[in-house]
């Protein structure tokens, strides 16, 4: 599955309309897309360590690109961080 297509779909439709999102990704069901998104967000591997300077810089860049409301999209670019951690940062 192309994660960039999934990320674009979540940006366009939000993280709830998996049928619309899966329509953008060839041969993937809405359930597969939802599960992959959860994996990308690291919902099963939340890290509780201090933020690195590199993570801070990357997040600032991503907030500039996506705005301060697309936290799950931003988190998908940061290994082992989820949307809640990004929002609270």
PDB file of C-alpha atoms in Angstrom:
ATOM      1  CA  UNK A   1       0.000   0.000   0.000  1.00  0.00           C
ATOM      2  CA  UNK A   2       1.322   3.421  -0.854  1.00  0.00           C
ATOM      3  CA  UNK A   3       1.424   5.311   2.417  1.00  0.00           C
ATOM      4  CA  UNK A   4       1.478   8.629   0.574  1.00  0.00           C
ATOM      5  CA  UNK A   5      -1.927   7.859  -1.005  1.00  0.00           C
ATOM      6  CA  UNK A   6      -3.277   6.878   2.391  1.00  0.00           C
ATOM      7  CA  UNK A   7      -1.910  10.058   3.966  1.00  0.00           C
ATOM      8  CA  UNK A   8      -3.436  12.184   1.175  1.00  0.00           C
ATOM      9  CA  UNK A   9      -6.786  10.449   1.632  1.00  0.00           C
ATOM     10  CA  UNK A  10      -6.802  11.103   5.375  1.00  0.00           C
ATOM     11  CA  UNK A  11      -5.941  14.759   4.692  1.00  0.00           C
ATOM     12  CA  UNK A  12      -8.800  15.070   2.226  1.00  0.00           C
ATOM     13  CA  UNK A  13     -11.509  13.016   3.948  1.00  0.00           C
ATOM     14  CA  UNK A  14     -10.408  12.977   7.583  1.00  0.00           C
ATOM     15  CA  UNK A  15      -9.652   9.826   9.520  1.00  0.00           C
ATOM     16  CA  UNK A  16     -13.209   8.530   9.585  1.00  0.00           C
ATOM     17  CA  UNK A  17     -14.367   8.066   5.974  1.00  0.00           C
ATOM     18  CA  UNK A  18     -12.419   4.889   5.213  1.00  0.00           C
ATOM     19  CA  UNK A  19     -14.685   3.934   2.305  1.00  0.00           C
ATOM     20  CA  UNK A  20     -13.782   7.154   0.464  1.00  0.00           C
ATOM     21  CA  UNK A  21     -10.117   6.785   1.386  1.00  0.00           C
ATOM     22  CA  UNK A  22      -9.947   3.164   0.210  1.00  0.00           C
ATOM     23  CA  UNK A  23     -11.518   4.239  -3.093  1.00  0.00           C
ATOM     24  CA  UNK A  24      -8.286   6.118  -3.823  1.00  0.00           C
ATOM     25  CA  UNK A  25      -6.091   3.076  -3.186  1.00  0.00           C
ATOM     26  CA  UNK A  26      -6.253   0.233  -5.673  1.00  0.00           C
ATOM     27  CA  UNK A  27      -7.197  -3.204  -4.304  1.00  0.00           C
ATOM     28  CA  UNK A  28      -7.429  -2.149  -0.645  1.00  0.00           C
ATOM     29  CA  UNK A  29     -10.501  -2.369   1.561  1.00  0.00           C
ATOM     30  CA  UNK A  30     -11.601   0.288   4.003  1.00  0.00           C
ATOM     31  CA  UNK A  31     -10.604  -2.037   6.859  1.00  0.00           C
ATOM     32  CA  UNK A  32      -7.097  -2.515   5.438  1.00  0.00           C
ATOM     33  CA  UNK A  33      -6.684   1.243   5.087  1.00  0.00           C
ATOM     34  CA  UNK A  34      -7.885   1.864   8.628  1.00  0.00           C
ATOM     35  CA  UNK A  35      -5.522  -0.751  10.060  1.00  0.00           C
ATOM     36  CA  UNK A  36      -2.560   0.561   8.074  1.00  0.00           C
ATOM     37  CA  UNK A  37      -3.291   4.102   9.269  1.00  0.00           C
ATOM     38  CA  UNK A  38      -3.341   2.891  12.876  1.00  0.00           C
ATOM     39  CA  UNK A  39       0.026   1.216  12.293  1.00  0.00           C
ATOM     40  CA  UNK A  40       1.481   4.369  10.751  1.00  0.00           C
ATOM     41  CA  UNK A  41       0.340   6.375  13.744  1.00  0.00           C
ATOM     42  CA  UNK A  42       2.009   3.915  16.095  1.00  0.00           C
ATOM     43  CA  UNK A  43      -1.092   3.375  18.172  1.00  0.00           C
ATOM     44  CA  UNK A  44       0.432   0.127  19.375  1.00  0.00           C
ATOM     45  CA  UNK A  45       3.931   1.532  19.994  1.00  0.00           C
ATOM     46  CA  UNK A  46       3.614   4.842  21.802  1.00  0.00           C
ATOM     47  CA  UNK A  47       7.000   6.115  22.949  1.00  0.00           C
ATOM     48  CA  UNK A  48       7.341   8.077  26.151  1.00  0.00           C
ATOM     49  CA  UNK A  49      10.780   9.566  25.707  1.00  0.00           C
ATOM     50  CA  UNK A  50      11.882  13.165  25.378  1.00  0.00           C
ATOM     51  CA  UNK A  51      11.463  14.738  21.972  1.00  0.00           C
ATOM     52  CA  UNK A  52      14.663  15.082  19.986  1.00  0.00           C
ATOM     53  CA  UNK A  53      15.686  18.310  18.295  1.00  0.00           C
ATOM     54  CA  UNK A  54      15.304  16.530  14.950  1.00  0.00           C
ATOM     55  CA  UNK A  55      11.699  15.552  15.797  1.00  0.00           C
ATOM     56  CA  UNK A  56      10.918  19.132  16.839  1.00  0.00           C
ATOM     57  CA  UNK A  57      12.305  20.536  13.586  1.00  0.00           C
ATOM     58  CA  UNK A  58      10.453  17.969  11.499  1.00  0.00           C
ATOM     59  CA  UNK A  59       7.201  18.671  13.320  1.00  0.00           C
ATOM     60  CA  UNK A  60       7.561  22.439  12.819  1.00  0.00           C
ATOM     61  CA  UNK A  61       8.027  21.848   9.102  1.00  0.00           C
ATOM     62  CA  UNK A  62       4.990  19.538   8.964  1.00  0.00           C
ATOM     63  CA  UNK A  63       2.773  21.964  10.903  1.00  0.00           C
ATOM     64  CA  UNK A  64       3.757  24.596   8.350  1.00  0.00           C
ATOM     65  CA  UNK A  65       2.766  22.226   5.558  1.00  0.00           C
ATOM     66  CA  UNK A  66      -0.459  20.719   6.992  1.00  0.00           C
ATOM     67  CA  UNK A  67      -1.550  23.245   9.623  1.00  0.00           C
ATOM     68  CA  UNK A  68      -2.140  22.843  13.337  1.00  0.00           C
ATOM     69  CA  UNK A  69      -5.113  20.512  13.044  1.00  0.00           C
ATOM     70  CA  UNK A  70      -3.892  17.491  11.029  1.00  0.00           C
ATOM     71  CA  UNK A  71      -2.098  15.852  13.949  1.00  0.00           C
ATOM     72  CA  UNK A  72      -2.572  12.261  12.826  1.00  0.00           C
ATOM     73  CA  UNK A  73      -1.147  13.118   9.411  1.00  0.00           C
ATOM     74  CA  UNK A  74       1.814  14.877  11.016  1.00  0.00           C
ATOM     75  CA  UNK A  75       2.378  11.925  13.355  1.00  0.00           C
ATOM     76  CA  UNK A  76       2.523   9.546  10.401  1.00  0.00           C
ATOM     77  CA  UNK A  77       5.830  11.179   9.438  1.00  0.00           C
ATOM     78  CA  UNK A  78       7.301  10.806  12.940  1.00  0.00           C
ATOM     79  CA  UNK A  79       8.419   7.333  13.983  1.00  0.00           C
ATOM     80  CA  UNK A  80       6.885   6.151  17.262  1.00  0.00           C
ATOM     81  CA  UNK A  81       4.755   9.271  17.839  1.00  0.00           C
ATOM     82  CA  UNK A  82       0.979   9.526  17.643  1.00  0.00           C
ATOM     83  CA  UNK A  83      -1.352  12.414  16.904  1.00  0.00           C
ATOM     84  CA  UNK A  84      -2.084  13.108  20.560  1.00  0.00           C
ATOM     85  CA  UNK A  85       1.612  13.429  21.384  1.00  0.00           C
ATOM     86  CA  UNK A  86       2.119  15.818  18.469  1.00  0.00           C
ATOM     87  CA  UNK A  87      -0.884  17.945  19.419  1.00  0.00           C
ATOM     88  CA  UNK A  88       0.276  18.202  23.030  1.00  0.00           C
ATOM     89  CA  UNK A  89       3.821  19.073  21.989  1.00  0.00           C
TER      90      UNK A  89
END
